[in-house]
XYZ file of C-alpha atoms in Angstrom:
659
model
C -0.007 0.018 0.022
C 1.516 3.240 -1.169
C -0.935 5.605 0.647
C -1.939 5.962 4.216
C -5.450 4.681 4.977
C -6.607 8.221 5.840
C -5.416 9.818 2.657
C -6.698 6.985 0.472
C -10.158 7.290 1.962
C -10.227 11.072 1.342
C -9.020 10.778 -2.159
C -11.339 7.972 -2.971
C -14.234 10.321 -2.097
C -12.674 13.214 -3.851
C -12.234 11.145 -7.053
C -15.914 9.989 -6.792
C -16.996 13.663 -6.372
C -15.265 14.565 -9.505
C -17.026 11.949 -11.656
C -20.341 12.792 -10.078
C -19.931 16.424 -10.704
C -18.983 15.651 -14.397
C -22.157 13.652 -14.680
C -24.285 16.424 -13.023
C -22.869 19.089 -15.333
C -23.743 16.931 -18.386
C -27.267 16.300 -17.168
C -27.864 19.991 -16.382
C -26.477 21.421 -19.608
C -27.434 18.754 -22.179
C -30.201 19.417 -24.702
C -31.860 16.066 -25.526
C -34.534 14.496 -23.445
C -32.769 11.088 -23.561
C -29.689 12.640 -21.814
C -31.359 15.230 -19.627
C -34.369 13.195 -18.368
C -33.322 9.509 -18.966
C -29.753 9.966 -18.033
C -28.274 7.655 -20.785
C -24.771 8.967 -20.443
C -21.760 8.185 -18.453
C -18.558 9.612 -17.019
C -15.207 8.166 -15.642
C -11.592 8.795 -14.924
C -9.076 6.369 -16.230
C -5.309 5.799 -15.677
C -2.872 6.501 -18.583
C -2.969 2.681 -19.258
C -6.777 2.954 -19.614
C -8.094 1.355 -16.375
C -11.124 3.087 -14.790
C -10.298 4.367 -11.219
C -13.502 6.420 -10.580
C -17.094 6.166 -11.899
C -20.426 7.418 -10.675
C -22.798 5.338 -8.655
C -25.564 7.777 -8.147
C -26.178 9.453 -11.612
C -25.754 8.346 -15.181
C -25.166 4.981 -16.624
C -23.429 2.606 -14.088
C -21.647 0.804 -17.041
C -18.229 2.324 -16.817
C -16.371 -0.425 -14.969
C -14.214 -2.316 -17.497
C -14.488 0.148 -20.366
C -11.465 -0.569 -22.713
C -9.985 2.947 -23.028
C -6.467 2.088 -24.161
C -7.169 2.083 -27.911
C -8.711 5.604 -27.894
C -5.978 6.938 -25.712
C -3.338 5.757 -28.062
C -5.241 6.774 -31.197
C -4.632 10.523 -30.843
C -1.375 10.557 -28.922
C 0.547 12.744 -28.311
C -1.675 15.178 -26.520
C -1.469 18.769 -25.439
C -3.435 20.407 -22.685
C -7.051 21.134 -23.750
C -7.260 18.371 -26.519
C -10.497 16.486 -26.547
C -11.092 13.469 -28.785
C -14.344 12.159 -30.129
C -15.473 8.849 -31.653
C -18.483 6.581 -32.147
C -16.765 3.808 -34.037
C -16.796 0.274 -32.408
C -13.977 -1.086 -34.473
C -11.586 1.871 -34.194
C -12.040 2.154 -30.393
C -11.374 -1.479 -29.595
C -14.864 -2.162 -28.194
C -15.082 1.140 -26.155
C -18.050 2.098 -28.392
C -20.610 -0.604 -28.690
C -23.114 1.111 -30.939
C -23.029 4.288 -33.068
C -25.432 6.505 -31.101
C -23.002 6.526 -28.113
C -20.676 9.492 -28.714
C -17.518 8.977 -26.682
C -15.282 11.896 -25.770
C -11.930 11.937 -23.833
C -9.583 14.468 -22.529
C -5.982 14.119 -21.061
C -5.710 15.457 -17.518
C -2.352 17.214 -16.939
C -0.638 17.903 -13.649
C 2.727 19.824 -13.769
C 2.891 19.208 -17.487
C 2.433 15.478 -17.261
C -0.617 13.368 -18.092
C -1.724 11.505 -14.928
C -5.166 10.496 -16.013
C -7.846 10.761 -18.735
C -11.464 11.837 -18.379
C -14.028 9.962 -20.522
C -17.618 10.478 -21.055
C -20.375 9.261 -23.442
C -23.818 10.577 -24.433
C -26.450 8.533 -26.301
C -27.398 10.613 -29.232
C -31.184 10.607 -29.958
C -30.129 10.433 -33.683
C -26.844 10.032 -35.473
C -28.401 9.582 -38.932
C -28.963 6.188 -40.702
C -32.066 4.719 -42.081
C -34.519 5.175 -39.369
C -35.067 7.932 -36.777
C -32.953 7.333 -33.578
C -30.535 5.314 -35.905
C -31.248 2.019 -34.263
C -33.297 -0.841 -35.844
C -33.021 -4.512 -35.109
C -33.301 -5.295 -38.836
C -30.237 -3.461 -39.916
C -27.797 -5.710 -41.632
C -24.933 -3.285 -42.349
C -23.193 -0.944 -39.794
C -23.415 1.819 -42.484
C -27.159 1.716 -42.232
C -26.936 2.766 -38.618
C -25.630 6.271 -39.101
C -22.525 8.453 -39.185
C -19.307 6.675 -38.267
C -16.667 8.993 -36.571
C -13.188 7.474 -36.229
C -11.131 8.903 -33.429
C -10.701 12.705 -34.110
C -9.881 15.807 -32.112
C -13.006 17.729 -31.317
C -10.981 20.368 -29.586
C -7.212 21.008 -30.204
C -5.418 22.824 -27.338
C -8.725 24.011 -26.197
C -9.927 25.453 -29.614
C -12.911 23.978 -31.261
C -12.576 22.008 -34.451
C -15.696 23.371 -35.970
C -15.673 20.991 -38.832
C -16.224 18.079 -36.362
C -19.198 19.819 -34.760
C -20.607 20.616 -38.182
C -20.256 17.011 -39.430
C -22.147 15.577 -36.397
C -24.897 18.223 -36.778
C -25.215 17.769 -40.473
C -25.691 14.002 -40.264
C -28.514 14.082 -37.608
C -32.190 14.662 -37.786
C -31.852 16.614 -34.536
C -28.698 18.713 -35.085
C -29.348 21.196 -32.302
C -29.701 18.434 -29.729
C -26.469 16.779 -30.754
C -24.611 20.057 -30.765
C -25.974 20.862 -27.280
C -25.074 17.394 -25.918
C -21.557 17.683 -27.333
C -21.095 20.955 -25.568
C -22.396 19.341 -22.313
C -19.671 16.693 -22.713
C -16.954 19.328 -23.202
C -18.177 21.057 -19.989
C -18.044 17.780 -18.017
C -14.514 16.948 -19.217
C -13.238 20.455 -18.375
C -14.714 19.947 -14.914
C -12.460 16.945 -14.473
C -9.253 18.855 -15.392
C -10.218 21.621 -12.886
C -11.049 19.470 -9.977
C -8.113 17.011 -10.498
C -5.780 20.026 -10.456
C -7.269 21.248 -7.168
C -6.769 17.876 -5.602
C -3.149 17.638 -6.798
C -2.529 21.092 -5.526
C -3.751 20.069 -2.023
C -2.187 16.667 -1.747
C 0.639 16.603 -4.307
C 0.949 14.841 -7.679
C 2.640 11.793 -6.172
C -0.112 11.254 -3.551
C -2.749 11.320 -6.302
C -0.997 8.751 -8.408
C -0.382 6.549 -5.391
C -4.063 6.735 -4.510
C -5.123 5.729 -7.995
C -2.941 2.702 -7.943
C -3.970 1.651 -4.480
C -7.673 1.958 -5.184
C -7.427 -0.303 -8.262
C -5.369 -2.720 -6.298
C -7.763 -2.823 -3.405
C -10.773 -3.407 -5.524
C -9.029 -6.323 -7.282
C -7.935 -7.867 -4.005
C -11.489 -7.560 -2.549
C -13.083 -8.967 -5.793
C -10.782 -12.008 -5.627
C -11.843 -12.502 -1.959
C -15.489 -12.426 -2.964
C -14.941 -14.928 -5.731
C -13.392 -17.252 -3.153
C -16.845 -17.272 -1.290
C -18.283 -19.240 -4.227
C -18.039 -23.030 -4.461
C -15.038 -23.734 -6.714
C -16.139 -25.483 -9.963
C -17.450 -24.901 -13.374
C -21.008 -23.968 -13.986
C -22.950 -23.917 -17.288
C -25.870 -21.931 -18.564
C -27.428 -21.358 -21.996
C -29.917 -18.548 -22.965
C -31.215 -17.030 -26.129
C -32.042 -13.808 -27.800
C -35.277 -14.483 -29.477
C -35.646 -14.903 -33.161
C -38.797 -14.466 -35.285
C -41.423 -17.150 -36.030
C -44.669 -16.983 -37.812
C -47.758 -19.149 -37.889
C -49.109 -20.153 -41.295
C -52.836 -20.395 -41.921
C -52.770 -24.169 -41.356
C -51.244 -23.664 -37.981
C -47.733 -24.715 -38.885
C -44.781 -22.759 -37.530
C -42.190 -21.162 -39.802
C -38.895 -19.866 -38.417
C -37.806 -16.641 -40.181
C -34.911 -15.605 -37.927
C -33.255 -18.175 -35.591
C -32.703 -17.671 -31.863
C -29.291 -16.449 -30.989
C -27.608 -18.758 -28.508
C -25.521 -17.512 -25.560
C -23.513 -20.253 -23.855
C -21.521 -19.569 -20.705
C -19.307 -21.738 -18.727
C -18.255 -19.856 -15.512
C -15.237 -21.348 -13.708
C -14.392 -19.884 -10.268
C -11.619 -20.866 -7.901
C -8.406 -19.409 -6.498
C -9.749 -15.902 -6.491
C -10.363 -15.935 -10.191
C -13.349 -16.282 -12.635
C -13.227 -17.460 -16.103
C -16.175 -16.785 -18.613
C -16.004 -19.195 -21.463
C -18.393 -18.434 -24.135
C -17.435 -21.344 -26.329
C -20.723 -22.590 -28.116
C -22.081 -19.075 -28.443
C -23.632 -18.287 -31.887
C -21.631 -16.830 -34.710
C -22.237 -13.208 -35.446
C -25.658 -12.743 -36.873
C -27.119 -10.659 -39.746
C -29.262 -8.564 -37.491
C -27.985 -5.563 -35.475
C -27.413 -7.309 -32.151
C -23.740 -8.023 -32.461
C -21.703 -6.986 -29.471
C -18.257 -5.469 -30.227
C -16.069 -6.211 -27.246
C -12.621 -5.969 -28.935
C -11.887 -9.367 -27.298
C -11.444 -7.634 -23.955
C -12.057 -10.167 -21.160
C -13.150 -7.607 -18.623
C -15.309 -5.691 -21.020
C -17.971 -3.693 -19.286
C -20.770 -5.524 -21.181
C -19.487 -8.932 -20.178
C -18.629 -8.167 -16.547
C -21.647 -6.048 -15.501
C -23.493 -8.789 -13.653
C -20.471 -9.773 -11.819
C -19.576 -6.086 -10.933
C -23.107 -5.809 -9.592
C -22.699 -8.957 -7.522
C -19.418 -7.804 -6.093
C -21.007 -4.485 -5.104
C -24.060 -6.172 -3.612
C -21.821 -8.322 -1.428
C -19.651 -5.368 -0.210
C -20.975 -1.890 -0.794
C -17.587 -0.426 0.519
C -15.607 -2.096 -2.235
C -13.792 0.452 -4.390
C -15.875 1.010 -7.567
C -13.281 0.756 -10.369
C -11.840 -1.593 -13.019
C -9.837 -3.378 -10.309
C -13.155 -5.392 -10.058
C -12.583 -6.947 -13.460
C -8.798 -7.761 -13.014
C -9.608 -11.295 -11.623
C -11.644 -12.071 -14.855
C -10.514 -13.927 -17.796
C -12.697 -14.867 -20.829
C -12.747 -16.950 -23.959
C -14.614 -14.905 -26.721
C -14.523 -17.039 -29.897
C -13.476 -14.853 -32.868
C -16.362 -14.419 -35.180
C -18.979 -15.048 -32.508
C -21.703 -12.590 -31.649
C -19.457 -11.463 -28.668
C -16.367 -10.853 -30.859
C -17.626 -10.155 -34.315
C -15.849 -9.169 -37.457
C -15.366 -5.431 -38.204
C -18.455 -3.746 -39.580
C -21.028 -6.046 -37.861
C -24.260 -4.156 -37.141
C -24.719 -3.432 -33.535
C -27.561 -1.006 -32.801
C -29.585 -3.334 -30.496
C -26.443 -4.974 -28.977
C -28.038 -4.514 -25.530
C -30.275 -7.559 -26.266
C -27.114 -9.725 -26.133
C -25.714 -7.778 -23.164
C -28.814 -8.539 -21.101
C -28.680 -12.292 -21.969
C -25.133 -12.357 -20.831
C -26.240 -11.055 -17.486
C -28.930 -13.743 -17.152
C -26.343 -16.384 -17.976
C -24.190 -15.141 -15.210
C -27.156 -15.026 -12.767
C -27.877 -18.677 -13.791
C -24.247 -19.728 -13.056
C -24.147 -17.774 -9.865
C -27.345 -19.474 -8.679
C -25.429 -22.829 -8.784
C -22.179 -21.464 -7.309
C -23.656 -19.615 -4.382
C -26.033 -20.426 -1.509
C -27.535 -17.022 -1.948
C -29.165 -17.226 -5.426
C -31.234 -14.652 -7.050
C -33.631 -14.831 -9.999
C -33.185 -12.822 -13.165
C -35.052 -9.601 -14.016
C -37.248 -8.957 -17.064
C -34.317 -9.230 -19.388
C -34.842 -6.152 -21.366
C -34.745 -2.423 -21.560
C -36.907 -1.365 -24.571
C -36.663 2.201 -25.787
C -39.372 3.771 -28.058
C -38.047 6.719 -30.065
C -40.839 8.898 -31.397
C -40.380 10.971 -34.604
C -42.612 13.412 -36.294
C -42.620 16.606 -38.286
C -43.690 19.654 -36.273
C -46.740 21.024 -38.134
C -45.985 24.629 -36.961
C -42.326 24.789 -37.824
C -41.856 22.034 -40.366
C -38.891 20.796 -38.347
C -38.211 17.059 -37.990
C -38.118 15.953 -34.310
C -36.943 12.820 -32.628
C -37.641 12.200 -29.080
C -37.641 9.215 -26.668
C -40.481 7.632 -24.797
C -40.169 5.825 -21.570
C -37.210 3.389 -21.216
C -39.352 0.231 -20.647
C -37.777 -2.280 -18.360
C -39.663 -4.816 -16.278
C -39.620 -6.366 -12.855
C -36.433 -7.449 -11.199
C -35.972 -11.103 -9.986
C -36.723 -12.320 -6.454
C -33.770 -11.703 -4.222
C -32.380 -13.444 -1.004
C -34.856 -12.519 1.651
C -36.770 -9.955 -0.540
C -39.210 -10.051 -3.424
C -38.252 -8.411 -6.763
C -38.803 -4.702 -7.429
C -41.685 -3.743 -9.670
C -40.938 -1.765 -12.846
C -37.213 -1.747 -12.190
C -34.621 -4.301 -13.243
C -30.940 -4.111 -12.339
C -30.163 -4.444 -15.907
C -31.156 -0.843 -16.665
C -32.181 0.527 -13.283
C -30.012 3.572 -13.757
C -32.252 4.873 -16.563
C -34.861 7.413 -15.331
C -38.363 7.608 -16.675
C -39.484 10.607 -18.681
C -42.310 12.494 -16.979
C -45.564 12.055 -19.009
C -45.979 15.788 -19.142
C -42.505 16.294 -20.670
C -43.137 13.548 -23.335
C -46.628 14.973 -24.270
C -45.220 18.454 -24.527
C -42.403 17.320 -26.909
C -44.254 15.022 -29.283
C -47.934 14.687 -30.359
C -48.975 11.799 -28.200
C -51.227 11.137 -25.101
C -50.088 8.745 -22.489
C -53.243 6.868 -21.601
C -51.682 4.342 -19.231
C -48.380 4.031 -17.312
C -48.639 1.588 -14.523
C -47.411 -1.690 -12.978
C -48.420 -4.843 -14.745
C -49.929 -6.582 -11.663
C -49.457 -10.297 -11.460
C -46.665 -10.535 -14.093
C -43.826 -11.463 -11.694
C -42.889 -15.021 -11.246
C -44.248 -17.003 -8.248
C -42.093 -18.071 -5.267
C -41.257 -17.398 -1.704
C -39.649 -14.205 -3.001
C -41.786 -13.384 -6.098
C -40.473 -11.495 -9.084
C -41.381 -7.893 -9.469
C -44.058 -6.888 -11.823
C -43.528 -5.368 -15.297
C -44.914 -2.221 -16.743
C -47.858 -1.216 -18.920
C -47.502 1.750 -21.142
C -50.205 2.722 -23.585
C -49.628 5.687 -25.865
C -52.158 7.228 -28.392
C -50.914 9.110 -31.485
C -52.590 12.597 -31.902
C -51.391 13.116 -35.464
C -50.760 11.197 -38.602
C -47.307 10.103 -39.531
C -45.845 9.692 -36.084
C -43.235 7.074 -36.253
C -42.277 4.740 -33.307
C -38.997 2.965 -33.486
C -38.979 0.375 -30.719
C -35.782 -1.368 -29.948
C -34.837 -4.012 -27.305
C -38.222 -5.711 -26.837
C -37.309 -9.250 -25.668
C -38.724 -11.965 -23.470
C -41.782 -12.001 -25.688
C -41.487 -15.785 -25.943
C -38.822 -17.124 -23.658
C -39.801 -16.038 -20.155
C -37.491 -14.821 -17.403
C -36.684 -18.025 -15.589
C -37.570 -18.983 -12.029
C -34.854 -20.252 -9.665
C -34.843 -22.822 -6.925
C -38.584 -23.680 -7.190
C -39.712 -20.169 -8.225
C -41.850 -19.651 -11.330
C -40.955 -17.745 -14.532
C -42.086 -14.230 -15.056
C -44.803 -13.386 -17.627
C -43.594 -12.747 -21.135
C -43.936 -9.251 -22.699
C -46.205 -8.223 -25.486
C -46.641 -5.233 -27.784
C -50.110 -4.590 -29.225
C -51.409 -2.132 -31.863
C -54.945 -0.751 -31.218
C -55.804 -3.275 -28.388
C -59.427 -3.986 -27.936
C -60.476 -3.001 -31.488
C -61.203 -5.015 -34.547
C -57.754 -3.960 -35.894
C -55.875 -5.372 -32.857
C -52.465 -6.744 -33.788
C -49.687 -8.354 -31.958
C -46.559 -6.501 -33.109
C -43.895 -8.842 -31.811
C -40.640 -6.971 -31.307
C -42.191 -4.003 -33.282
C -39.159 -2.399 -34.980
C -40.458 0.572 -36.823
C -44.080 1.469 -37.141
C -45.879 4.674 -38.342
C -49.149 5.469 -36.651
C -51.996 7.598 -37.792
C -54.031 9.928 -35.593
C -55.965 7.814 -33.074
C -53.823 4.675 -33.246
C -52.668 3.241 -29.898
C -49.460 1.437 -29.071
C -49.573 -0.713 -25.894
C -46.511 -2.329 -24.558
C -46.566 -4.720 -21.486
C -43.120 -5.735 -20.173
C -42.215 -9.006 -18.589
C -42.153 -9.579 -14.860
C -39.026 -10.880 -13.140
C -38.340 -14.492 -12.290
C -39.460 -15.837 -8.892
C -37.169 -17.237 -6.327
C -38.169 -20.343 -4.380
C -36.810 -21.656 -1.095
C -37.023 -25.460 -1.625
C -35.674 -28.026 -4.039
C -35.774 -27.273 -7.646
C -33.356 -25.873 -10.295
C -34.644 -23.527 -13.020
C -38.132 -23.153 -14.418
C -37.776 -21.730 -18.023
C -41.426 -21.839 -18.989
C -42.936 -24.204 -21.485
C -41.715 -22.305 -24.606
C -38.073 -22.501 -23.736
C -38.343 -26.041 -22.479
C -40.229 -27.116 -25.631
C -37.440 -25.493 -27.789
C -34.740 -27.328 -25.924
C -36.460 -30.594 -26.439
C -36.916 -29.979 -30.064
C -33.374 -28.884 -30.862
C -31.085 -30.599 -28.171
C -28.268 -28.505 -26.817
C -25.428 -30.810 -27.824
C -26.660 -30.483 -31.530
C -26.926 -26.842 -31.299
C -23.325 -26.757 -30.030
C -22.232 -28.797 -32.971
C -23.811 -26.427 -35.441
C -22.114 -23.449 -33.917
C -18.668 -25.231 -33.979
C -19.178 -26.319 -37.502
C -19.795 -22.746 -38.762
C -17.084 -21.103 -36.720
C -14.524 -23.761 -37.362
C -14.990 -24.547 -41.054
C -16.626 -21.483 -42.748
C -14.727 -18.473 -43.934
C -15.374 -15.569 -41.437
C -17.050 -13.300 -43.993
C -19.708 -15.841 -44.665
C -20.343 -17.238 -41.194
C -23.401 -15.140 -40.415
C -25.256 -16.045 -43.526
C -24.129 -19.725 -43.558
C -25.310 -20.122 -39.976
C -28.696 -18.589 -40.878
C -29.160 -20.851 -43.914
C -28.064 -23.956 -42.120
C -30.322 -23.358 -39.127
C -33.410 -22.793 -41.403
C -32.537 -25.789 -43.419
C -32.300 -27.936 -40.293
C -35.544 -26.381 -38.914
C -37.489 -27.144 -42.132
C -36.102 -30.692 -42.208
C -37.231 -31.490 -38.683
C -40.698 -30.072 -39.274
C -42.758 -30.562 -36.242
C -40.498 -33.231 -34.991
C -37.194 -33.259 -33.149
C -33.793 -32.304 -34.651
C -31.719 -35.424 -34.683
C -28.017 -36.160 -35.371
C -29.000 -37.423 -38.898
C -30.820 -34.232 -39.751
C -27.835 -32.167 -38.555
C -25.259 -34.217 -40.332
C -27.283 -34.171 -43.606
C -27.530 -30.395 -43.458
C -23.752 -29.894 -42.750
C -22.762 -32.357 -45.538
C -25.072 -30.611 -48.070
C -23.288 -27.397 -47.177
C -19.882 -28.998 -47.743
C -18.943 -29.138 -44.053
C -17.431 -32.086 -42.374
C -19.905 -33.351 -39.766
C -17.403 -35.690 -38.383
C -15.190 -32.941 -37.206
C -17.889 -31.588 -34.902
C -19.576 -34.798 -33.722
C -18.015 -34.657 -30.174
C -16.926 -32.075 -27.769
C -14.350 -29.639 -29.202
C -11.338 -28.575 -27.130
C -11.644 -25.042 -25.786
C -8.643 -22.723 -25.493
C -8.108 -21.448 -21.930
C -5.854 -18.364 -21.660
C -5.263 -18.942 -17.990
C -5.777 -22.551 -17.137
C -4.022 -22.464 -13.741
C -6.283 -19.561 -12.679
C -9.578 -20.474 -14.313
C -9.721 -24.082 -13.223
C -9.308 -25.168 -9.596
C -6.552 -27.822 -8.950
C -7.687 -31.417 -9.477
C -10.641 -30.336 -11.808
C -10.627 -30.864 -15.532
C -12.822 -29.246 -18.067
C -15.811 -31.557 -18.804
C -16.114 -32.865 -15.292
C -19.352 -31.969 -13.458
C -18.716 -29.644 -10.527
C -19.621 -30.958 -7.110
C -21.776 -28.197 -5.519
C -24.735 -27.631 -3.431
C -27.097 -25.728 -5.796
C -30.102 -23.796 -4.461
C -32.448 -26.343 -2.804
C -30.402 -29.472 -3.913
C -27.228 -31.211 -3.197
C -24.864 -33.453 -5.293
C -23.760 -32.896 -8.723
C -24.678 -29.599 -10.560
C -26.263 -30.437 -13.828
C -25.470 -28.542 -17.134
C -28.319 -26.025 -17.367
C -29.876 -25.989 -20.806
C -27.387 -28.657 -21.963
C -23.713 -28.865 -22.509
C -22.169 -25.540 -23.769
């Protein structure tokens, strides 16, 4: 320890105050409703090597732990005082950016002529161009459909504005004044960091500041390792899905149009480490749900559930990227978690949320204090129209629609709030109605939608909105758990699935599925009912996935799904993997009809595609970057872990099949 305990405690609070003030300045000075009201933005301070050492816990997105900042820091080096960088390019930033509406900015923080840290922030732009208002649509198949791509560029040089950059961002947006206002708010927040860090260094000295930064990260890492040691050592498996699209024909037969996307996790804990192995996860897909992680093992969208778990176990733990130092990961190249450059990614949060559910499922097996998953979604409805008075195109944001959280140890789930997106604030109905021509007819809890159990899941939400004019476009992203329910744990029941309906209770009533983009005329009503959280039981029992998920797993057994994934990732050129995986899945689905997918059906489809079925008939070896740390002594991959799962004893089964 380089710092005295007293100085370390003081500086920890001072650093926290800096990022909170940065966030508050962005909130107060921003222009768009999505930033000002919903608080979809973030701030943090990072070391010269790119590790986060301070992030807010009370305001803005709690997603900053594990952001990979090193690539953007290096992209514009060397720096002068007052330089500020800007980018929204997932590939050029090494996974810092995960979809184009997130405009990331960063500034070097100088003390005595030397960079001792960087300040980072992002704001979620309400529109950055692209084919639809708000720039995000599940159906995009090319990143260039999603809007303006900004490689790392200086927004300010030595404190002077690069006006061309501001003009470029404004010109490529349907809401230029909102984007300019939000960028100015980011500049104000970053300048706050320089001012406050200079004051801290003046009071305590540059060396004391540097020592405290290093000590806080080391302390968080040490405490995270200690918390991992409270879990039963072993390997735990879980599989979950981002939903696809199916339709029913007139004769009642089922036709798959878009396959479900498989997320497979094997979490191995022991010796103060955790290894997240995503072998068996789907190849990248054609739709805009790919998650660009840059292959970073502690990426903030992989580690979020574990970071939350650390903080729930010890609320005094330093909140920084030391929490992800004990984590390693296997992210297969070409998979949906490590896709090729250019993969569309607007609705990547759907995959992010499934990862969290997979971690919750593994922790439920590894800990005697299980919890159930939340609703599994944060759906955002962007609302676009042309102002009849001014002729100006407007894009605003409706409520961020989450659902109930899962049942917790000793407590029921929270209604209308899920830990997945609980930092997002609701937009007051009066603000929404004054900004766009809609009437909010209902905004309430969806009573009875939480899963049953000794600690029932929280209820979802009901939002019903009526359009007051023609040509009002809703672009709804992130609707999930419409088919596969939030699962119950340890004897608890699953939460109710969600549903989106056009003109409910009328002859024209229509189930919209995941919605996407829909243009309403005056009088049309959109009703969204979000899922409830899973229930937590107190007795024997594993996981209750609900009939839809259990029926799917019976029809397409997990080992065969795994073979299909390995065949594509192992034998198909990377540029063709997404299309080949889709075509193979649909061929297999049609061949099985209403029956079960068999080894023969799979082999025939692979051979027809020119793939060697024999190469994937068994378990494939999995590369482990840190075998000594990821696997406890005496345990080999493939052995069942001996644990006491919630409400049961003995051998922990593979949940959802072998990953």
